[in-house]
Structures are given as C-alpha cells and as structure tokens.
mmCIF file of C-alpha atoms in Angstrom:
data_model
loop_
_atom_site.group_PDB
_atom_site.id
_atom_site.type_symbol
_atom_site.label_atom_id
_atom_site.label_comp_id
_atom_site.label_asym_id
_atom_site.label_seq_id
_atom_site.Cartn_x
_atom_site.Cartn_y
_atom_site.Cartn_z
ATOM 1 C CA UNK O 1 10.863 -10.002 8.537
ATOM 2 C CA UNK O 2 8.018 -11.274 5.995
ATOM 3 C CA UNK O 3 9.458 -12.016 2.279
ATOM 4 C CA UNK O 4 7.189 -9.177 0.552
ATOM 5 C CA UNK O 5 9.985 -6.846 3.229
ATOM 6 C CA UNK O 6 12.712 -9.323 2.117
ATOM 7 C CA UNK O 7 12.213 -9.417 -1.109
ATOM 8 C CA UNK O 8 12.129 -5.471 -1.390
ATOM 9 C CA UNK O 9 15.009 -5.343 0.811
ATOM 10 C CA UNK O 10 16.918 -8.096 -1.064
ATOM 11 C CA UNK O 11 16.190 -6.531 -4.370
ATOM 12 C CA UNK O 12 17.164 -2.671 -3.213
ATOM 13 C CA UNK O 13 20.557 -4.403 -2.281
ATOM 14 C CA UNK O 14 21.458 -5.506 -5.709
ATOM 15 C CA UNK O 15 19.883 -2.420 -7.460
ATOM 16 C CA UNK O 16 22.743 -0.427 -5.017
ATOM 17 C CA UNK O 17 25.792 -3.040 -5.694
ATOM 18 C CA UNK O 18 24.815 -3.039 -9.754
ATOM 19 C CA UNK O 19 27.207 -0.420 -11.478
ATOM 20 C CA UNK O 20 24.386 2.121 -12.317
ATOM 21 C CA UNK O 21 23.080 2.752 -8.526
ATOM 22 C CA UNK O 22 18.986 3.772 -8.077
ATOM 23 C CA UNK O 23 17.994 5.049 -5.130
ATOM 24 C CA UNK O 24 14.167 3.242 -4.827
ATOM 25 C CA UNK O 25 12.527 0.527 -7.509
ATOM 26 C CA UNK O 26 12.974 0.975 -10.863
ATOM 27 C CA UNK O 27 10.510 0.846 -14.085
ATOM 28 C CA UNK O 28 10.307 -2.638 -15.173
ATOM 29 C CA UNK O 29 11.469 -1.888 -18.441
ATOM 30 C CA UNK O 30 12.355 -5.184 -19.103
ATOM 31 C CA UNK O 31 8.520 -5.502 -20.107
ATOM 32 C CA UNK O 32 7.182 -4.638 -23.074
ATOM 33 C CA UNK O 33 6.284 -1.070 -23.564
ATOM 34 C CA UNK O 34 7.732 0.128 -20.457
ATOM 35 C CA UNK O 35 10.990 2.260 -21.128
ATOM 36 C CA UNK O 36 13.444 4.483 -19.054
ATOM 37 C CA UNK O 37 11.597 7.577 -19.013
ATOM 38 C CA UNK O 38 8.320 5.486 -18.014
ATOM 39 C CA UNK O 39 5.971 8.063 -15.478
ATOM 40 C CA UNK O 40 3.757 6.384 -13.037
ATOM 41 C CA UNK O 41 0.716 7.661 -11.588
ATOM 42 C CA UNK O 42 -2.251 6.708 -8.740
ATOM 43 C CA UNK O 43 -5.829 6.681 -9.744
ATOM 44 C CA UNK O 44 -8.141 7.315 -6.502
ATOM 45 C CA UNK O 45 -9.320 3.521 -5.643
ATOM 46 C CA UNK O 46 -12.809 2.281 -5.722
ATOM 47 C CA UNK O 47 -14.187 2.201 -2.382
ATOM 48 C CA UNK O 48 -16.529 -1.385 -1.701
ATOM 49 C CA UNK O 49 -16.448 -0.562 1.955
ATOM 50 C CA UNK O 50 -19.453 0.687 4.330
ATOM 51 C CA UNK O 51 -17.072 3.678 5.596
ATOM 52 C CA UNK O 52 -17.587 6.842 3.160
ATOM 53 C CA UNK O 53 -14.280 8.910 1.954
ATOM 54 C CA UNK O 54 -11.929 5.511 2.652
ATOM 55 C CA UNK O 55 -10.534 6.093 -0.691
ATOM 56 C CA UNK O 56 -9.586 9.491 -0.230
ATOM 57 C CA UNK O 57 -8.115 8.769 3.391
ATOM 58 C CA UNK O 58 -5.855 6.527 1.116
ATOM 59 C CA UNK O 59 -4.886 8.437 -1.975
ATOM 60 C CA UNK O 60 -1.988 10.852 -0.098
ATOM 61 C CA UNK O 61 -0.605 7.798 1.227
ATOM 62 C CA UNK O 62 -0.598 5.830 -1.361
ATOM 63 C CA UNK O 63 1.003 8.643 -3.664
ATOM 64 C CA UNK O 64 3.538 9.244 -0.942
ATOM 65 C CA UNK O 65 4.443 5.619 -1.070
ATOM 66 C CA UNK O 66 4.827 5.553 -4.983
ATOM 67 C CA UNK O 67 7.157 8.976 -4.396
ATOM 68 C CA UNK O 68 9.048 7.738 -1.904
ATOM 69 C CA UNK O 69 9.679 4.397 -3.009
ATOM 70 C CA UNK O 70 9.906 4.169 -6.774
ATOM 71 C CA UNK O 71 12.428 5.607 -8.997
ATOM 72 C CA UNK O 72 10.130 7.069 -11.629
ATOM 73 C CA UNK O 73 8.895 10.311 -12.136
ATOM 74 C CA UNK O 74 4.945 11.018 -10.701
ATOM 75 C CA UNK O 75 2.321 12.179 -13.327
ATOM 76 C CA UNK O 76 -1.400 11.726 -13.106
ATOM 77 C CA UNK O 77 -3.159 8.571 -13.458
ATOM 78 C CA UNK O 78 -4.812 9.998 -16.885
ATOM 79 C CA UNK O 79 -1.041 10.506 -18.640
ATOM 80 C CA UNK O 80 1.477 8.408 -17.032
ATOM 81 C CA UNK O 81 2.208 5.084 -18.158
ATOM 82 C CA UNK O 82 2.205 2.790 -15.464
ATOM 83 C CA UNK O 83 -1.139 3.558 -12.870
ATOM 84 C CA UNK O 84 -1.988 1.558 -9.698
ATOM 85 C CA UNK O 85 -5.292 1.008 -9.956
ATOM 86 C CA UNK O 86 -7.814 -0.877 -7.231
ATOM 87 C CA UNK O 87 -10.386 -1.162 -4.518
ATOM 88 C CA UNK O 88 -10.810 -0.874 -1.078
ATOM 89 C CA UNK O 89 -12.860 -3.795 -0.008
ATOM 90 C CA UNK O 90 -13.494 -4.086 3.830
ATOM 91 C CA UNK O 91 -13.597 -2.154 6.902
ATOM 92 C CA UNK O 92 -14.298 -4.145 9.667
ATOM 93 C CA UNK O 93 -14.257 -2.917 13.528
ATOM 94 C CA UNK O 94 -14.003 -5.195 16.697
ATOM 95 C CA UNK O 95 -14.116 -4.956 20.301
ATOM 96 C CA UNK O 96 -11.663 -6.105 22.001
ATOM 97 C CA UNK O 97 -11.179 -6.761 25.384
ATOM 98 C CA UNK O 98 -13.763 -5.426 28.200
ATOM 99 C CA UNK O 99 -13.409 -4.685 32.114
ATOM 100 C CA UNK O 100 -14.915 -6.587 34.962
ATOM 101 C CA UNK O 101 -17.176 -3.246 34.280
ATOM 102 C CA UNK O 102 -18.136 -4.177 31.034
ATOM 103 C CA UNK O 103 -16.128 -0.900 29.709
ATOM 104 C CA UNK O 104 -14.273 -1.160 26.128
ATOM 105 C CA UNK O 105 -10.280 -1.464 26.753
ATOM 106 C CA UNK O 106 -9.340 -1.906 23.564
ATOM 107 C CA UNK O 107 -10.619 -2.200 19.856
ATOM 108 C CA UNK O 108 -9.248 -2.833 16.512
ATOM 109 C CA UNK O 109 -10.517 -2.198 13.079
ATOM 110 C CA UNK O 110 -9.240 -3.994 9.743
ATOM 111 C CA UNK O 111 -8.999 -3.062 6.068
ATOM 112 C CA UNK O 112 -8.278 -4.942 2.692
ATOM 113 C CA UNK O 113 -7.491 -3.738 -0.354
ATOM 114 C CA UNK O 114 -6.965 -4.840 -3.574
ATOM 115 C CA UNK O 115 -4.359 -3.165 -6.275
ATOM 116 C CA UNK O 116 -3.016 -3.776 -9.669
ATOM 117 C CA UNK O 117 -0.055 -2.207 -11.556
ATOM 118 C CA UNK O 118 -1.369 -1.030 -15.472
ATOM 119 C CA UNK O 119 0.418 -0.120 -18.036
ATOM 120 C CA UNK O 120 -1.750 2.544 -19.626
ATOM 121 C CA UNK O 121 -1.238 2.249 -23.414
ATOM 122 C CA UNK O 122 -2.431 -1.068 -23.836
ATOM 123 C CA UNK O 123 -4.573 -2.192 -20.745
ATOM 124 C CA UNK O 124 -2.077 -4.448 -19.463
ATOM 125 C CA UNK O 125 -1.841 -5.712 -16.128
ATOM 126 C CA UNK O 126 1.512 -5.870 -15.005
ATOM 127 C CA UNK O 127 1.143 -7.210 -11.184
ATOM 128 C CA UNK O 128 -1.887 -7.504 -8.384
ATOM 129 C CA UNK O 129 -1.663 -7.045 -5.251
ATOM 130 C CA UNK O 130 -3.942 -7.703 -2.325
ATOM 131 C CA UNK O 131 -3.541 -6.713 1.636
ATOM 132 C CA UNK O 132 -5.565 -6.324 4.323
ATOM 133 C CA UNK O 133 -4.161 -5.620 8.317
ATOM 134 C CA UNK O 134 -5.218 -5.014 11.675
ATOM 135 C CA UNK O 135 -4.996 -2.350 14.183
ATOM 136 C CA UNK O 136 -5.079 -1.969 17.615
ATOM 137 C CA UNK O 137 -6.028 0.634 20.122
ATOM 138 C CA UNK O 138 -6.150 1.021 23.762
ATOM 139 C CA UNK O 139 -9.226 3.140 24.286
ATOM 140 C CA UNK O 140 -7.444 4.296 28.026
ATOM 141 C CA UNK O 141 -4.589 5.498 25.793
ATOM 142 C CA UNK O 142 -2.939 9.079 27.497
ATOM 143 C CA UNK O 143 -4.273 11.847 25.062
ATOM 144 C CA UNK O 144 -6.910 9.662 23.138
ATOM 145 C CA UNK O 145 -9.979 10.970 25.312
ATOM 146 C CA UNK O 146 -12.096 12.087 22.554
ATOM 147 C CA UNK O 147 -14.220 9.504 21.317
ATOM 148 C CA UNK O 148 -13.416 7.796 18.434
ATOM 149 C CA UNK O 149 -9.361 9.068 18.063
ATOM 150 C CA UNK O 150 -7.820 5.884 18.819
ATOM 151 C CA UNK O 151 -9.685 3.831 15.823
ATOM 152 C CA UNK O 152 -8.864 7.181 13.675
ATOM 153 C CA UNK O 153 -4.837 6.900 14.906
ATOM 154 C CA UNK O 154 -4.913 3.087 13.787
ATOM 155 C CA UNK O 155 -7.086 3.529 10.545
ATOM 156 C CA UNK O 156 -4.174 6.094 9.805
ATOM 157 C CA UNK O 157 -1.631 3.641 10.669
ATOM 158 C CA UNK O 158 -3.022 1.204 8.599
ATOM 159 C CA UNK O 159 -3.568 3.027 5.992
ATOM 160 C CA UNK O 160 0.104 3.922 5.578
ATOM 161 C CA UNK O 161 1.396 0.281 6.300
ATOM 162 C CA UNK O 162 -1.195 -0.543 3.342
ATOM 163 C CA UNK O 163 0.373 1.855 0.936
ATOM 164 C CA UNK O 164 3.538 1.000 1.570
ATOM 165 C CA UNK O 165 2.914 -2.620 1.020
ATOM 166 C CA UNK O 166 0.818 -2.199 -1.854
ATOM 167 C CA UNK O 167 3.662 -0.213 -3.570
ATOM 168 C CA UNK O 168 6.673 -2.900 -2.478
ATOM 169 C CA UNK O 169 3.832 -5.937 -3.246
ATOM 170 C CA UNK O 170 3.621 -4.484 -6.743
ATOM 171 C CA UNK O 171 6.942 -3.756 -8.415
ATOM 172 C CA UNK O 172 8.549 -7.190 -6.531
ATOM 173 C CA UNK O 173 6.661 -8.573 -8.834
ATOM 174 C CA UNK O 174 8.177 -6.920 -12.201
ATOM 175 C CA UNK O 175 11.237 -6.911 -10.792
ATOM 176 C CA UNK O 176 13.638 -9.008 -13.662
ATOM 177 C CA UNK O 177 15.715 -11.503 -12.168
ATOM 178 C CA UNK O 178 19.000 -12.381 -13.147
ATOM 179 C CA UNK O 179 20.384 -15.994 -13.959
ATOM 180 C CA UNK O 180 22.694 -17.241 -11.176
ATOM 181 C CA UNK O 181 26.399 -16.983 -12.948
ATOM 182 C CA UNK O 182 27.350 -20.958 -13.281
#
C-alpha cells in the first residue's frame, strides 16, 4: 500500500473514531480563512501536453474525485473557496513488446500532472501535488479490435487513478495533526 493510500486511509480512520464522525476529508479549517461551511471547486487544468482536449478528458474525473472524496460542498471554481488548480504536463506513448512478426503486443502511454489546492480569497496555496502513472494494454485484448481502444481504456484508467490521487495527495497535506497524548 503506498503512504499517499496510507496516509488517507490512516487519517479517514481517526476522522471515523473522533466523536463528530465525517464521512470523506474535511476542510482544513484549522488554516487561516478556511471555515466549516468552506465550498470547494475544480478549475479545468492547463493542458502542456501534445494531446488536444487532455484537460477536458480530466475535468469529470477530477470533479468526481473531489465529490466523492471530500466532505465539502461543490461550487464552481469562480465562487468557492478552496479550487484545485494545475496542469497537465506529459503524455507520453510506448511500445511495448513485439512478436517474432514484428507485430505490437502491447503498449503503454503515461501522463503527469501537476495540482495545487488555493484558497480563493487571498491567493494562497494551501498544498501541491504532482503525479504522473503508467498504463498498460494488450493490443490482442478480447473486444479491443478497433484501433486505438486499448490506449483510450488505459488513458481512462489513468486518468481516474490521477484524480483520485491528486484529490487524496492534496488534503493529506492540510490535514492537522494531533499531539501524541504523553
């Protein structure tokens, strides 16, 4: 299990043993400006890569991540007080292994991506993140005849796993730690 999944899973444990139980991360309202009622929103990232419409591919997952794993209501990036902000900045595609007939078996195509946690009023950045994965396909895959599906199934895939981490990557950081009791 990496410690970015650890750390999430570590701190969703205490959040459910405290006496006020959360379900998903909560505001960091230990930090200045940042109260209970805090909204957070997604602005559409920049896209650095060669591959056109990345940043859209990315936006519904990314906003599905925030949903689904933070405790604070969604508004749009232009009125909510926390925004993830950032930038896709690679997509790379490789071959992978070849047959004694020289035909493609498998490929894999990578993508990075940058992100930092705002809060709105005053500019401030709360955490950065940065990620970048992987993916695998088999291009002899049952059902991925159509050229070009499998590296569309793993940019999906990846996609997702990015948003996900992204989301946990950012609010591990602001999460306030409590002294050990002595």
């Amino acid at each position: 299990m990496s410690m970015l999944r650890t750390a999430a899973l570590a701190f969703l444990v205490a959040a459910a043993s405290s006496c006020g139980w959360h379900a998903g991360l909560l505001a960091p309202t230990h930090l200045v400006g940042v109260t209970d009622d805090a909204t957070i929103g997604v602005e559409i990232f920049g896209n650095e890569t060669p591959e056109p419409g990345l940043e859209a591919d990315l936006a519904p997952y990314l906003s599905g991540a925030v949903v689904d794993l933070v405790a604070m209501d969604y508004e749009s990036a232009e009125r909510a007080d926390l925004v993830v902000k950032g930038t896709l900045t690679r997509y790379q595609r490789r071959n992978g292994i070849r047959s004694q007939d020289n035909q493609l078996l498998e490929g894999s195509v990578r993508i990075d991506v940058t992100a930092t946690l705002i809060l709105r009023s005053t500019g401030e950045t709360l955490a950065t993140a940065n990620q970048g994965l992987w993916a695998d396909w088999a291009t002899g895959t049952p059902g991925l005849s159509a050229p070009g599906l499998g590296e569309f199934q793993a940019r999906e895939r990846l996609l997702q796993n990015l948003a996900d981490r992204l989301v946990l990557d950012l609010f591990a950081q602001t999460v306030e730690v409590e002294p050990a009791p002595k």
